Amino acid sequence: MAYSMFDGWLSHIESILEREDRTLLLLLDEFEKLEEAGLKRAFDLLLLLDWFRTTIQYHPRIALLFSGVHTISEMGRESALNWSGYFVNVQTLRVSFLHEDEARRLITKPVSDFAGESLYGDGVVERIILETGCHPFLVQAVCSALIDNLNTQKRERAELKDVTRAIDRTFSNWWDTYFRDLWLRTDEPQRACLIALRALTSADLEHIRQESGLDESVVRRTLQALLKRDLVRRNEDDTYCISTPIFSMWVERSRDM
């Protein structure tokens, strides 16, 4: 009943979209929660997936965007088979690090009337880029904390020391949510490799194996997972390092959690 009512509404909307040459984007955030609810029998998940597929195939003016922290292949074999069977014509888009010029623009001009050029002192923008590694969430979190600190102190210009304070505030603001969840989603081999890289700073696979105590095949597989999660970077000389100084601090603070 709900699907037929929604389809009726879509048919009405599509005629307007066609006339105005527009596309309606339906965004489903944390799509993995649908899988969890389906497993609890809160609704018929396969029926919903079938509706998604029908909408994608037969409603060209309707676009569906699913966002989440996992890919379909990471959801478990049975779940992945369900989703991939219905989403054979869906493209995966990976959101990763910003380019440096994009990060600089996000810092200095997040909105058109933001006076970033006069707000940041010498070297502040460069320091934010260095500490965050151009990670989109970290850039925004540090900038938000920095502005909050300036407002609290009734100051209008940020200096280099303010970036350090903003990073501390970012950990405080997000420790029990973002950073804790990030650690809980990190399995034991991943933690071992991250802790090894924290100690080594930068290392090749063999030195990571020695420091972590893991088998070579496990280290290879684990590094690939960490690369996909943007927690580790591969350097041009085939060594690895933790992707940002903030994530390196996060590993040190989380290891005894």
Short mmCIF file of N, CA and C in Angstrom, two decimals, residues 94 96-97 135 138 178-179 181-183 185-187 190-191 193-194 197 222-234 240-248 250-251:
data_model
loop_
_atom_site.label_atom_id
_atom_site.label_comp_id
_atom_site.label_asym_id
_atom_site.label_seq_id
_atom_site.Cartn_x
_atom_site.Cartn_y
_atom_site.Cartn_z
N ARG A 94 33.23 6.85 -4.35
CA ARG A 94 34.01 6.90 -3.11
C ARG A 94 34.30 8.35 -2.74
N SER A 96 36.60 10.62 -0.69
CA SER A 96 37.92 10.48 -0.07
C SER A 96 38.49 11.86 0.24
N PHE A 97 39.81 11.94 0.29
CA PHE A 97 40.47 13.20 0.63
C PHE A 97 40.20 14.26 -0.43
N HIS A 135 41.40 15.76 4.83
CA HIS A 135 40.25 14.89 5.08
C HIS A 135 39.03 15.78 5.28
N LEU A 138 37.58 16.12 8.91
CA LEU A 138 38.52 16.73 9.84
C LEU A 138 38.71 18.21 9.55
N TYR A 178 32.25 10.32 16.75
CA TYR A 178 33.01 10.00 15.54
C TYR A 178 34.25 9.16 15.83
N PHE A 179 35.10 9.61 16.74
CA PHE A 179 36.36 8.93 16.97
C PHE A 179 36.16 7.57 17.65
N ASP A 181 33.45 5.66 17.39
CA ASP A 181 32.87 4.76 16.39
C ASP A 181 33.94 4.30 15.40
N LEU A 182 34.84 5.19 15.04
CA LEU A 182 35.93 4.84 14.12
C LEU A 182 36.79 3.72 14.70
N TRP A 183 37.07 3.79 15.99
CA TRP A 183 37.89 2.77 16.64
C TRP A 183 37.13 1.45 16.79
N ARG A 185 34.93 0.29 14.87
CA ARG A 185 34.82 -0.34 13.56
C ARG A 185 36.19 -0.81 13.03
N THR A 186 37.21 -0.68 13.86
CA THR A 186 38.56 -1.08 13.47
C THR A 186 38.89 -2.41 14.15
N ASP A 187 39.06 -3.47 13.36
CA ASP A 187 39.28 -4.79 13.97
C ASP A 187 40.71 -4.90 14.51
N GLN A 190 43.72 -4.45 12.12
CA GLN A 190 43.84 -3.05 11.72
C GLN A 190 44.43 -2.21 12.85
N ARG A 191 43.98 -2.46 14.07
CA ARG A 191 44.53 -1.73 15.21
C ARG A 191 46.02 -2.01 15.36
N CYS A 193 48.19 -2.84 13.05
CA CYS A 193 48.95 -2.15 12.00
C CYS A 193 49.00 -0.64 12.25
N LEU A 194 47.90 -0.07 12.72
CA LEU A 194 47.89 1.36 13.01
C LEU A 194 48.84 1.69 14.17
N LEU A 197 52.35 1.54 12.85
CA LEU A 197 52.68 2.72 12.05
C LEU A 197 52.82 3.96 12.91
N THR A 222 45.20 -6.33 5.55
CA THR A 222 44.79 -5.29 6.49
C THR A 222 45.13 -3.90 5.96
N LEU A 223 46.29 -3.76 5.36
CA LEU A 223 46.67 -2.46 4.80
C LEU A 223 45.73 -2.05 3.68
N GLN A 224 45.29 -3.01 2.88
CA GLN A 224 44.32 -2.69 1.83
C GLN A 224 43.02 -2.16 2.43
N ALA A 225 42.58 -2.77 3.53
CA ALA A 225 41.36 -2.30 4.20
C ALA A 225 41.56 -0.91 4.77
N LEU A 226 42.72 -0.66 5.35
CA LEU A 226 43.00 0.66 5.94
C LEU A 226 43.13 1.73 4.86
N LEU A 227 43.67 1.35 3.71
CA LEU A 227 43.73 2.30 2.59
C LEU A 227 42.32 2.67 2.12
N LYS A 228 41.44 1.69 2.02
CA LYS A 228 40.07 1.95 1.61
C LYS A 228 39.34 2.83 2.61
N ARG A 229 39.70 2.72 3.88
CA ARG A 229 39.06 3.52 4.93
C ARG A 229 39.72 4.89 5.09
N ASP A 230 40.74 5.17 4.30
CA ASP A 230 41.47 6.44 4.35
C ASP A 230 42.18 6.67 5.68
N LEU A 231 42.47 5.61 6.40
CA LEU A 231 43.22 5.74 7.65
C LEU A 231 44.72 5.63 7.42
N VAL A 232 45.09 5.10 6.26
CA VAL A 232 46.50 4.91 5.91
C VAL A 232 46.71 5.43 4.49
N ARG A 233 47.90 5.96 4.26
CA ARG A 233 48.31 6.37 2.91
C ARG A 233 49.50 5.51 2.46
N ARG A 234 49.57 5.30 1.14
CA ARG A 234 50.77 4.64 0.57
C ARG A 234 51.61 5.72 -0.09
N TYR A 240 54.21 2.95 3.97
CA TYR A 240 52.88 3.33 4.44
C TYR A 240 53.01 4.24 5.65
N CYS A 241 51.99 5.09 5.83
CA CYS A 241 51.94 5.93 7.02
C CYS A 241 50.48 6.19 7.36
N ILE A 242 50.23 6.58 8.59
CA ILE A 242 48.88 6.98 8.97
C ILE A 242 48.54 8.24 8.19
N SER A 243 47.34 8.32 7.69
CA SER A 243 47.01 9.31 6.66
C SER A 243 47.06 10.76 7.12
N THR A 244 46.79 11.04 8.39
CA THR A 244 46.82 12.41 8.87
C THR A 244 47.40 12.45 10.28
N PRO A 245 48.05 13.55 10.67
CA PRO A 245 48.53 13.67 12.05
C PRO A 245 47.42 13.51 13.08
N ILE A 246 46.22 13.99 12.75
CA ILE A 246 45.11 13.85 13.70
C ILE A 246 44.75 12.39 13.90
N PHE A 247 44.72 11.61 12.84
CA PHE A 247 44.44 10.18 12.98
C PHE A 247 45.56 9.48 13.76
N SER A 248 46.78 9.95 13.61
CA SER A 248 47.88 9.38 14.37
C SER A 248 47.66 9.63 15.87
N TRP A 250 44.77 10.11 17.21
CA TRP A 250 43.60 9.30 17.54
C TRP A 250 43.99 7.87 17.89
N VAL A 251 44.94 7.30 17.15
CA VAL A 251 45.41 5.95 17.43
C VAL A 251 46.04 5.89 18.81
#
